[in-house]
PDB file of C-alpha atoms in Angstrom:
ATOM      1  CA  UNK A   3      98.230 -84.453 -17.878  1.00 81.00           C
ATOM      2  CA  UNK A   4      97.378 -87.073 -14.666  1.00 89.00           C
ATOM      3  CA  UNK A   5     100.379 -86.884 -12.785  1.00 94.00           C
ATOM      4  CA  UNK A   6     101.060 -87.999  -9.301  1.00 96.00           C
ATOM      5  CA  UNK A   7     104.765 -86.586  -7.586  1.00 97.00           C
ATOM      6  CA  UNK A   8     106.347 -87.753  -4.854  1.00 97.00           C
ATOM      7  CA  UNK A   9     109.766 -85.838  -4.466  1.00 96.00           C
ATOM      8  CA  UNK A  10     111.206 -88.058  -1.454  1.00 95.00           C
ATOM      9  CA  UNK A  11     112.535 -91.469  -2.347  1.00 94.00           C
ATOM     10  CA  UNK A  12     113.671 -91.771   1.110  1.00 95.00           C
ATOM     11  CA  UNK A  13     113.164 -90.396   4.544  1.00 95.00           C
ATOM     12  CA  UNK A  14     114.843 -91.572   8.216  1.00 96.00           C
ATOM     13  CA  UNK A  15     112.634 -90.216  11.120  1.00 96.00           C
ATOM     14  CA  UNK A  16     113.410 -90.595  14.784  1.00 96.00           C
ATOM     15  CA  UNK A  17     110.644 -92.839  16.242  1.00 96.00           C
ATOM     16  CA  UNK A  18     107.823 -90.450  17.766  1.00 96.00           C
ATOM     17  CA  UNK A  19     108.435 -87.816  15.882  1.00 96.00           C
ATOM     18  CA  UNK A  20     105.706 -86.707  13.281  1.00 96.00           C
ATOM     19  CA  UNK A  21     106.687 -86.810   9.283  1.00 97.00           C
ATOM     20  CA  UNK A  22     105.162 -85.504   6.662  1.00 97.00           C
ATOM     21  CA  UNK A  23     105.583 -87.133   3.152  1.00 98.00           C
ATOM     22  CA  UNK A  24     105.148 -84.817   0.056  1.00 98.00           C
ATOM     23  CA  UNK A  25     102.835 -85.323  -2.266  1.00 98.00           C
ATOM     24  CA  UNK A  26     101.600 -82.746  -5.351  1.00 98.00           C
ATOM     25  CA  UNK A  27      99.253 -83.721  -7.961  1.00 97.00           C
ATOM     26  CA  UNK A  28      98.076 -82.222 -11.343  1.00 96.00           C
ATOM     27  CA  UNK A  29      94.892 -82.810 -13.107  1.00 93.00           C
ATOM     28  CA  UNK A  30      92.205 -81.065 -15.453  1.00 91.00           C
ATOM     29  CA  UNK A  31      89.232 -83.036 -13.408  1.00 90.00           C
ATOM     30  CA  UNK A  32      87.367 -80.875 -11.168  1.00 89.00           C
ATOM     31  CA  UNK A  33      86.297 -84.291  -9.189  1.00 89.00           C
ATOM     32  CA  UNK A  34      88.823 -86.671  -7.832  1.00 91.00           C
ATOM     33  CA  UNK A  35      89.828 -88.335  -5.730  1.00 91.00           C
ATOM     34  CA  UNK A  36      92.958 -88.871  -3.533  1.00 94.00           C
ATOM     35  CA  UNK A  37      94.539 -91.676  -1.441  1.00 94.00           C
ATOM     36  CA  UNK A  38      97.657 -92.816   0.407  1.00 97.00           C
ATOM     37  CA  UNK A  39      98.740 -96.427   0.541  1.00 96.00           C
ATOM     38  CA  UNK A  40     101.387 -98.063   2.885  1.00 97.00           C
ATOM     39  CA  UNK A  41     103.499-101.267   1.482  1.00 95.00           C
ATOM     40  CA  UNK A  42     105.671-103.072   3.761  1.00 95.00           C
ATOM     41  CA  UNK A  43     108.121-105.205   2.820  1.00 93.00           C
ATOM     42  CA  UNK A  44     105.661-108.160   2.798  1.00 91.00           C
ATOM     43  CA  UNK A  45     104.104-106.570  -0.051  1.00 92.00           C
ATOM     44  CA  UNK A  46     100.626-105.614   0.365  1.00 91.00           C
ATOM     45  CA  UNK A  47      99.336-102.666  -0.643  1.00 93.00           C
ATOM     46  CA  UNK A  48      97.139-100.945   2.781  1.00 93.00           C
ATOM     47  CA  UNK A  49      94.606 -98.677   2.345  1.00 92.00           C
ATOM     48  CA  UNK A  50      95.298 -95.242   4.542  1.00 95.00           C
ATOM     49  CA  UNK A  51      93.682 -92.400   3.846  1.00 95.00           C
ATOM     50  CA  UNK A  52      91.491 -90.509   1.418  1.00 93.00           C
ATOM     51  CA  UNK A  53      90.537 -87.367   0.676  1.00 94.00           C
ATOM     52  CA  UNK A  54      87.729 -85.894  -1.853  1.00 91.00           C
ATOM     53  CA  UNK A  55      88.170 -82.911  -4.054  1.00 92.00           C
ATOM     54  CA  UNK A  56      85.336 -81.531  -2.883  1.00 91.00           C
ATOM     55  CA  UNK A  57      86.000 -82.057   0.984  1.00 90.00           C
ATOM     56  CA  UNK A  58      86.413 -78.843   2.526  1.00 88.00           C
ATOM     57  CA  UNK A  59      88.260 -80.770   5.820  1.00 93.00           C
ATOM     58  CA  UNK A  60      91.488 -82.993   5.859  1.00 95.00           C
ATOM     59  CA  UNK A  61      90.900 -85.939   6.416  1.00 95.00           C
ATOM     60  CA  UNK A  62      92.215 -88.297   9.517  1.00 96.00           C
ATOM     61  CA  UNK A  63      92.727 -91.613  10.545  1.00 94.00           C
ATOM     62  CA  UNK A  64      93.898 -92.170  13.332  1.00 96.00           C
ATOM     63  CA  UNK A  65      97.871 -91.054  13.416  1.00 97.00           C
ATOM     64  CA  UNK A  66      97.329 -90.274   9.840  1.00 97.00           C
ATOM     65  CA  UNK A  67      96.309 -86.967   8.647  1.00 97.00           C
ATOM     66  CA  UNK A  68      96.113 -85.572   4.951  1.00 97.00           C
ATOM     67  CA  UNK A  69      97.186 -82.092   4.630  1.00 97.00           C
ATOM     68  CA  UNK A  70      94.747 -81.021   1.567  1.00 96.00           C
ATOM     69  CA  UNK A  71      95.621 -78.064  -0.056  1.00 96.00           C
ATOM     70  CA  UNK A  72      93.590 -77.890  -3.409  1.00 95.00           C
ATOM     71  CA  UNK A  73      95.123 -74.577  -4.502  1.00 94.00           C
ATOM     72  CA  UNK A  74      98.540 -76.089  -4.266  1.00 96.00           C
ATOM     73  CA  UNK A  75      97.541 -79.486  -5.763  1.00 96.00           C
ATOM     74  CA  UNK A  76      99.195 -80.762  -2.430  1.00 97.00           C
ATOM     75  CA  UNK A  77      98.250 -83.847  -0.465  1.00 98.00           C
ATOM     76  CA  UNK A  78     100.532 -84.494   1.988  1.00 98.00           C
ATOM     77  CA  UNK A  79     100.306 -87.162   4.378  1.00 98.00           C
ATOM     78  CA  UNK A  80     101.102 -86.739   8.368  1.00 98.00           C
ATOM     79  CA  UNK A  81     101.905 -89.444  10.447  1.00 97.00           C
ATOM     80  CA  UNK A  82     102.176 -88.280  14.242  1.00 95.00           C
ATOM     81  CA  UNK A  83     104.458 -90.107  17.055  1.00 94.00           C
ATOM     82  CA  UNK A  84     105.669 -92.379  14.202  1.00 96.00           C
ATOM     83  CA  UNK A  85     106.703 -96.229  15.373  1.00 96.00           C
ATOM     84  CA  UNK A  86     108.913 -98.483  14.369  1.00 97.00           C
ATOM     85  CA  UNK A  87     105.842-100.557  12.605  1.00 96.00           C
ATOM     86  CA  UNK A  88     105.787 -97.602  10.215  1.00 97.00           C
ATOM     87  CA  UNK A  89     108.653 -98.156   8.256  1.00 97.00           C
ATOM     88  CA  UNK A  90     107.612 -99.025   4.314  1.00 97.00           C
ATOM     89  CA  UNK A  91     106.921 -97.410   1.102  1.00 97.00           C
ATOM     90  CA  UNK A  92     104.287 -95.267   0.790  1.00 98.00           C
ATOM     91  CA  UNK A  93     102.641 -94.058  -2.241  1.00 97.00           C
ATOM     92  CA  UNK A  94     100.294 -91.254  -2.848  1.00 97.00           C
ATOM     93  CA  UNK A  95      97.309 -91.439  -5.246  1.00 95.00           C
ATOM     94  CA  UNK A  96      94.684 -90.424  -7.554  1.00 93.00           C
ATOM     95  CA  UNK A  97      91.686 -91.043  -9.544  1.00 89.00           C
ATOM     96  CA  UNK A  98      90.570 -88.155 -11.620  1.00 87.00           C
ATOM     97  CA  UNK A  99      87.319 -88.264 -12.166  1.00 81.00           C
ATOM     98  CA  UNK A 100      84.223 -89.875 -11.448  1.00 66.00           C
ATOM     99  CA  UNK A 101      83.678 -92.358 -13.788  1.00 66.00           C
ATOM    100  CA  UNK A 102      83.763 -95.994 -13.521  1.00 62.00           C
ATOM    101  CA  UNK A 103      86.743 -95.805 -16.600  1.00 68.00           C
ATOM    102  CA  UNK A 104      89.114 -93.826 -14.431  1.00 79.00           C
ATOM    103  CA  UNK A 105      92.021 -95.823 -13.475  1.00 86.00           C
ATOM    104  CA  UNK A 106      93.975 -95.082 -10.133  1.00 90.00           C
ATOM    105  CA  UNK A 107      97.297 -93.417 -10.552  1.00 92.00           C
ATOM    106  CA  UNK A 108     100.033 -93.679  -8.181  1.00 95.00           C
ATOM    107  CA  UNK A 109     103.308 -91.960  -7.592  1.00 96.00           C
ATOM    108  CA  UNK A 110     106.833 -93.405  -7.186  1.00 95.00           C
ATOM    109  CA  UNK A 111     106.927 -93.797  -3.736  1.00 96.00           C
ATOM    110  CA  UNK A 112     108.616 -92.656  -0.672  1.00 97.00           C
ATOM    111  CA  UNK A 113     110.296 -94.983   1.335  1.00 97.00           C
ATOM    112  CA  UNK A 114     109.976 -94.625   5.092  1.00 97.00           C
ATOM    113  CA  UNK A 115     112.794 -95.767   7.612  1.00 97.00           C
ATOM    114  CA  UNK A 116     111.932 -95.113  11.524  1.00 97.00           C
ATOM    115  CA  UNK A 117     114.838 -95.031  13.865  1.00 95.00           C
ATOM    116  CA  UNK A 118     114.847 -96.931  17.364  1.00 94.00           C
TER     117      UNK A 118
ATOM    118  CA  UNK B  24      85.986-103.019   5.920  1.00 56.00           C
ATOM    119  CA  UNK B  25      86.659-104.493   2.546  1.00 56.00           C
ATOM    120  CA  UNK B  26      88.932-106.966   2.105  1.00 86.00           C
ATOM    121  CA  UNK B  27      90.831-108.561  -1.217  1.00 92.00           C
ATOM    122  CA  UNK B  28      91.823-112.402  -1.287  1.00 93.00           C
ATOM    123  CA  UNK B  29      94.830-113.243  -3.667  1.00 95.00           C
ATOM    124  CA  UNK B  30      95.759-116.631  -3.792  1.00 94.00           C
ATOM    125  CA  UNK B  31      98.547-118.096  -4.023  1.00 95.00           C
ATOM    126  CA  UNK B  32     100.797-115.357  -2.305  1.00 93.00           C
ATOM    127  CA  UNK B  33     104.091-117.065  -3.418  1.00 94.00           C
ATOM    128  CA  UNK B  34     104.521-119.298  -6.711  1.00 94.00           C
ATOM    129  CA  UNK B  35     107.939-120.853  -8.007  1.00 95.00           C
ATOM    130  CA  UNK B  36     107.765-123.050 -11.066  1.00 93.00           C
ATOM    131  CA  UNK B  37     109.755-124.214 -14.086  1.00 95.00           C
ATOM    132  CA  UNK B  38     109.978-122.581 -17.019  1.00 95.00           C
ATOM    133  CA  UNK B  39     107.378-123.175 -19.652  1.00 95.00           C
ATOM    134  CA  UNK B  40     104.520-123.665 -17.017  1.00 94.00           C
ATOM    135  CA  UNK B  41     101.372-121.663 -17.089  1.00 96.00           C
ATOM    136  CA  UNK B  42     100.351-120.028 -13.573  1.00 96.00           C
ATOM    137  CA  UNK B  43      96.551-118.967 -12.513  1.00 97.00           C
ATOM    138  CA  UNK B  44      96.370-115.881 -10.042  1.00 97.00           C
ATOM    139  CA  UNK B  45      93.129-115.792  -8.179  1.00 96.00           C
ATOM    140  CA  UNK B  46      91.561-112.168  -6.639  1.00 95.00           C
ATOM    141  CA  UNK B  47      88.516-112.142  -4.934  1.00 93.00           C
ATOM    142  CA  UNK B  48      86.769-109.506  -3.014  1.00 91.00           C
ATOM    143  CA  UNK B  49      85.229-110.815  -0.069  1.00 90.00           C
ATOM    144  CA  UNK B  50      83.050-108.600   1.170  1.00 83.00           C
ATOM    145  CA  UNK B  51      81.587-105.820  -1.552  1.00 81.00           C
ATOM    146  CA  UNK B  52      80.802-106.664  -5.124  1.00 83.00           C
ATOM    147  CA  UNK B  53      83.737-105.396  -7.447  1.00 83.00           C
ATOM    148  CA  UNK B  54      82.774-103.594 -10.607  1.00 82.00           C
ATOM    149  CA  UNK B  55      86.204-103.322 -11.686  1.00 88.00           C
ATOM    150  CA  UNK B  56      89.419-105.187 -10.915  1.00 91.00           C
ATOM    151  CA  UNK B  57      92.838-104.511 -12.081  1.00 94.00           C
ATOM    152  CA  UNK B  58      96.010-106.280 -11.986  1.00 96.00           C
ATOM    153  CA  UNK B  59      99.300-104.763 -11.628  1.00 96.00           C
ATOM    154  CA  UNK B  60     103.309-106.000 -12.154  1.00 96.00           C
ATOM    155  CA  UNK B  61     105.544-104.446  -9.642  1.00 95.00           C
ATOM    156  CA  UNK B  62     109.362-104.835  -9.980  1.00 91.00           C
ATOM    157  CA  UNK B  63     111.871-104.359  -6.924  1.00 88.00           C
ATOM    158  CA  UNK B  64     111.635-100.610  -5.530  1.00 84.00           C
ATOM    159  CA  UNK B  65     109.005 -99.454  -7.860  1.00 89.00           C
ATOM    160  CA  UNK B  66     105.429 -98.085  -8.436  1.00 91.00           C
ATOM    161  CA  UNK B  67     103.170-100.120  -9.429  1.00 93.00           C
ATOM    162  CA  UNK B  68     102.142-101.141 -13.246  1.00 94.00           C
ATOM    163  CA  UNK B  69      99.122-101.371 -14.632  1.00 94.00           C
ATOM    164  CA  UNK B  70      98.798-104.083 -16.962  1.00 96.00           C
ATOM    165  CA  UNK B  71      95.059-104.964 -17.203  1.00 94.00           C
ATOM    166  CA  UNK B  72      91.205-103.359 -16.084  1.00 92.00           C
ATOM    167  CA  UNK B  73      88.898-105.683 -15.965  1.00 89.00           C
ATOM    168  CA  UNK B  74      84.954-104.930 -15.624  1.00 85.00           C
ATOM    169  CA  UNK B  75      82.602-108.214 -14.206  1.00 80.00           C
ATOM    170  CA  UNK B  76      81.356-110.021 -17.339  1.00 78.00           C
ATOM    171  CA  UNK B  77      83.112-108.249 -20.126  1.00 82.00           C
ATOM    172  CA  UNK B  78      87.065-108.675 -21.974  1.00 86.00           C
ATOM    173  CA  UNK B  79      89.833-106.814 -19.994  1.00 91.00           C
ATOM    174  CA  UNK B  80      91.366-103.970 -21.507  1.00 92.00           C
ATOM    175  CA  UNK B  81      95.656-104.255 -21.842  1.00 95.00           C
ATOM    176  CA  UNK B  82      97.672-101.683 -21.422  1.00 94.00           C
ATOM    177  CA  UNK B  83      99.930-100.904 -23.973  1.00 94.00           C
ATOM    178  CA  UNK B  84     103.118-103.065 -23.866  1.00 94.00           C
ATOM    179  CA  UNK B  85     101.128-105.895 -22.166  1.00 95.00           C
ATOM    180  CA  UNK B  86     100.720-109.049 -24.094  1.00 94.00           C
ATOM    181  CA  UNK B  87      97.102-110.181 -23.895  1.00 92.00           C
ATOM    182  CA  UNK B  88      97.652-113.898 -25.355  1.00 94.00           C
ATOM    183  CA  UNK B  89     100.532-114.136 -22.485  1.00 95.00           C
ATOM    184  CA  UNK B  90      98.524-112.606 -19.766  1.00 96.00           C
ATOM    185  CA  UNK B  91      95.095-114.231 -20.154  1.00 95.00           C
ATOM    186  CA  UNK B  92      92.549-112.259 -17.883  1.00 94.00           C
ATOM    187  CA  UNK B  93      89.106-113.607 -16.806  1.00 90.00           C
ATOM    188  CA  UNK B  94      86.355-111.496 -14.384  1.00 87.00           C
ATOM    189  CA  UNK B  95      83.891-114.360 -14.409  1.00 81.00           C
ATOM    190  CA  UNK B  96      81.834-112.506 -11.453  1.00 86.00           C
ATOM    191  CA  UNK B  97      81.364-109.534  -9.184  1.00 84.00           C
ATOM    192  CA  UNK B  98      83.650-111.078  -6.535  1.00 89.00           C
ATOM    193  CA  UNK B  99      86.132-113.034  -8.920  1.00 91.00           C
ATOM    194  CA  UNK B 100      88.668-112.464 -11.137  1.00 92.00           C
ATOM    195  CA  UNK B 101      92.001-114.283 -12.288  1.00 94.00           C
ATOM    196  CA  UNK B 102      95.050-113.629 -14.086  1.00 96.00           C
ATOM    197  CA  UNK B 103      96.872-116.633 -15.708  1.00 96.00           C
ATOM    198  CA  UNK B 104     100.662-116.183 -17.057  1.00 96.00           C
ATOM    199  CA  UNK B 105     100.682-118.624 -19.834  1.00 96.00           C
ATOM    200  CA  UNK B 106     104.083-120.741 -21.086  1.00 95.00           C
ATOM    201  CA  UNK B 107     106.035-118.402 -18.183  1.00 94.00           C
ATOM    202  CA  UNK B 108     109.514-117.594 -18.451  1.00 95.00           C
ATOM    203  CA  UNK B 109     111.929-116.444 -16.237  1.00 95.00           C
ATOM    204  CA  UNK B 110     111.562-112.697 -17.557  1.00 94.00           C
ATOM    205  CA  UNK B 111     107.917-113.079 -16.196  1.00 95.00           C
ATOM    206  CA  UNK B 112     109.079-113.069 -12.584  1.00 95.00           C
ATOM    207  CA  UNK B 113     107.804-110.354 -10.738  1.00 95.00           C
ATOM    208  CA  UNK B 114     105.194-109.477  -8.053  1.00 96.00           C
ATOM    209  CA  UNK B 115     101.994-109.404  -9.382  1.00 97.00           C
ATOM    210  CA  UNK B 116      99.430-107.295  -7.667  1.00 96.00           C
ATOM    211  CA  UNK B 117      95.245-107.435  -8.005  1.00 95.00           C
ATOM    212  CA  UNK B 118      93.040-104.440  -6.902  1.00 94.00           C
ATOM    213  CA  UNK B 119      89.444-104.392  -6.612  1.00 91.00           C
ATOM    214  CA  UNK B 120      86.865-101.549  -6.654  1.00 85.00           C
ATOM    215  CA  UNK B 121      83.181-100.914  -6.181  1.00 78.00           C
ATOM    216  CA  UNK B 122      81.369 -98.546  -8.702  1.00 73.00           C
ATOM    217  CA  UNK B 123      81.866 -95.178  -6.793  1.00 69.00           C
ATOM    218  CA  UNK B 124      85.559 -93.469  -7.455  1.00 61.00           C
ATOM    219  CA  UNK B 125      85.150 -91.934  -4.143  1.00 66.00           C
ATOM    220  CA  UNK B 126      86.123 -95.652  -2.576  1.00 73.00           C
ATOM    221  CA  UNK B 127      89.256 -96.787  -1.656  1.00 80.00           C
ATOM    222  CA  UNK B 128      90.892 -98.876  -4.136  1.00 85.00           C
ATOM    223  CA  UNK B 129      91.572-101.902  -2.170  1.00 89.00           C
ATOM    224  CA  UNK B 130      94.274-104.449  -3.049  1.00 93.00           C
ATOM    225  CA  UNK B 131      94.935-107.903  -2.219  1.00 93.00           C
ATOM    226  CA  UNK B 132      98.590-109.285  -0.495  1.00 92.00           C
ATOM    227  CA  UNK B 133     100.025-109.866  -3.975  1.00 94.00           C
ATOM    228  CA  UNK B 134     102.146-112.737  -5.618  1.00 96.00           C
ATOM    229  CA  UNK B 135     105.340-112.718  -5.348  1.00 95.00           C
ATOM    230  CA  UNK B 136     106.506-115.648  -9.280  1.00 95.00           C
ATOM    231  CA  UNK B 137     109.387-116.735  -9.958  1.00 95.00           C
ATOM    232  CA  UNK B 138     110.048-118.730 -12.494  1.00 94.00           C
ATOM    233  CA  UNK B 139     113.297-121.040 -12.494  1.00 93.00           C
TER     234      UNK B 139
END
């Protein structure tokens, strides 16, 4: 089974700290893909991070990292010297597969609260 | 980098009304676009796929004839909730992608309808 699990619905973090937000996934593909999205309360749904199955480095961005580790089926997203700005939901992500019919999969979210 | 256009970002109406969604990507040609229902502190839903050109494909539990879905081009495609009610209030989210999997899903600001 596809299956994206994020097992924080909610997380307060002192501001400049780093968090990490969990994130495991399962699938039978040997090629996918995985992403992290950030949705403030405005609503839109930004683009983060992604990481390939087949890259052998995490990926970065900036403050955000992906902590990729395939035996696991972890994907874990760090966000260093967190701001205030960083507060929202974020949801982890998938599409198995590489074909043009493979339809994104998303977990339930972990909501993000940054403390002045 | 990419970006997705959906207009309008905020729709109130009366009951009874029918309601176009528009999604375009602006700058890369979008095989596939999707549109997804997201209700207060939830993941998002898929309800529709869409590929340029051809029918969309429901998921199940969507109503096709009540969620009419058109993907005229590569950089258009619109979602219209016809006769709405008030149970069709929601936040309705488009997503766009080009034809490799290993490309960010990219979403547009969403529509926040409510129907009265």
């Amino acid at each position: 089974a596809q299956k994206i699990t994020q097992t924080q619905p909610g997380m307060f973090v002192q501001e400049k700290e780093a968090v990490t937000l969990d994130c495991t996934y399962d699938t039978s593909d040997q090629s996918y893909g995985l992403f992290w999205y950030k949705q403030p309360s405005s609503g839109e749904m930004i683009f983060l991070i992604y990481q390939g199955s087949y890259d052998e480095q995490n990926a970065t961005e900036g403050r955000y990292s992906l902590n990729f580790q395939k035996a696991r089926k972890s994907a874990n997203l760090v966000i260093s010297a967190s701001q205030l700005g960083d507060s929202a939901m974020y949801f982890c992500a998938m599409i198995p597969g590489y074909s043009s019919a493979s339809k994104i999969i998303f977990g339930s979210g972990t909501r993000l609260s940054i403390r002045p | 980098g990419a970006v997705v256009s959906q207009h309008p970002s905020w729709v109130i109406c009366k009951s009874g009304t029918s309601v176009k969604i528009e999604c375009r990507s602006l700058d890369f040609q979008a095989t596939t676009m999707f549109w997804y229902r997201q209700f207060p502190k939830q993941s998002l839903m898929l309800m529709a796929t869409s590929n340029e050109g051809s029918k969309a494909t429901y998921e199940q539990g969507v109503e096709k004839d009540k969620f009419l879905i058109n993907h005229a081009s590569l950089t258009l495609s619109t979602l219209t909730v016809t006769s709405a009610h008030p149970e069709d209030s929601s936040f309705y989210i488009c997503s766009a992608r080009g034809p490799a999997n290993n490309q960010p899903q990219h979403f547009g600001d969403g529509t926040r309808l409510s129907i009265l």
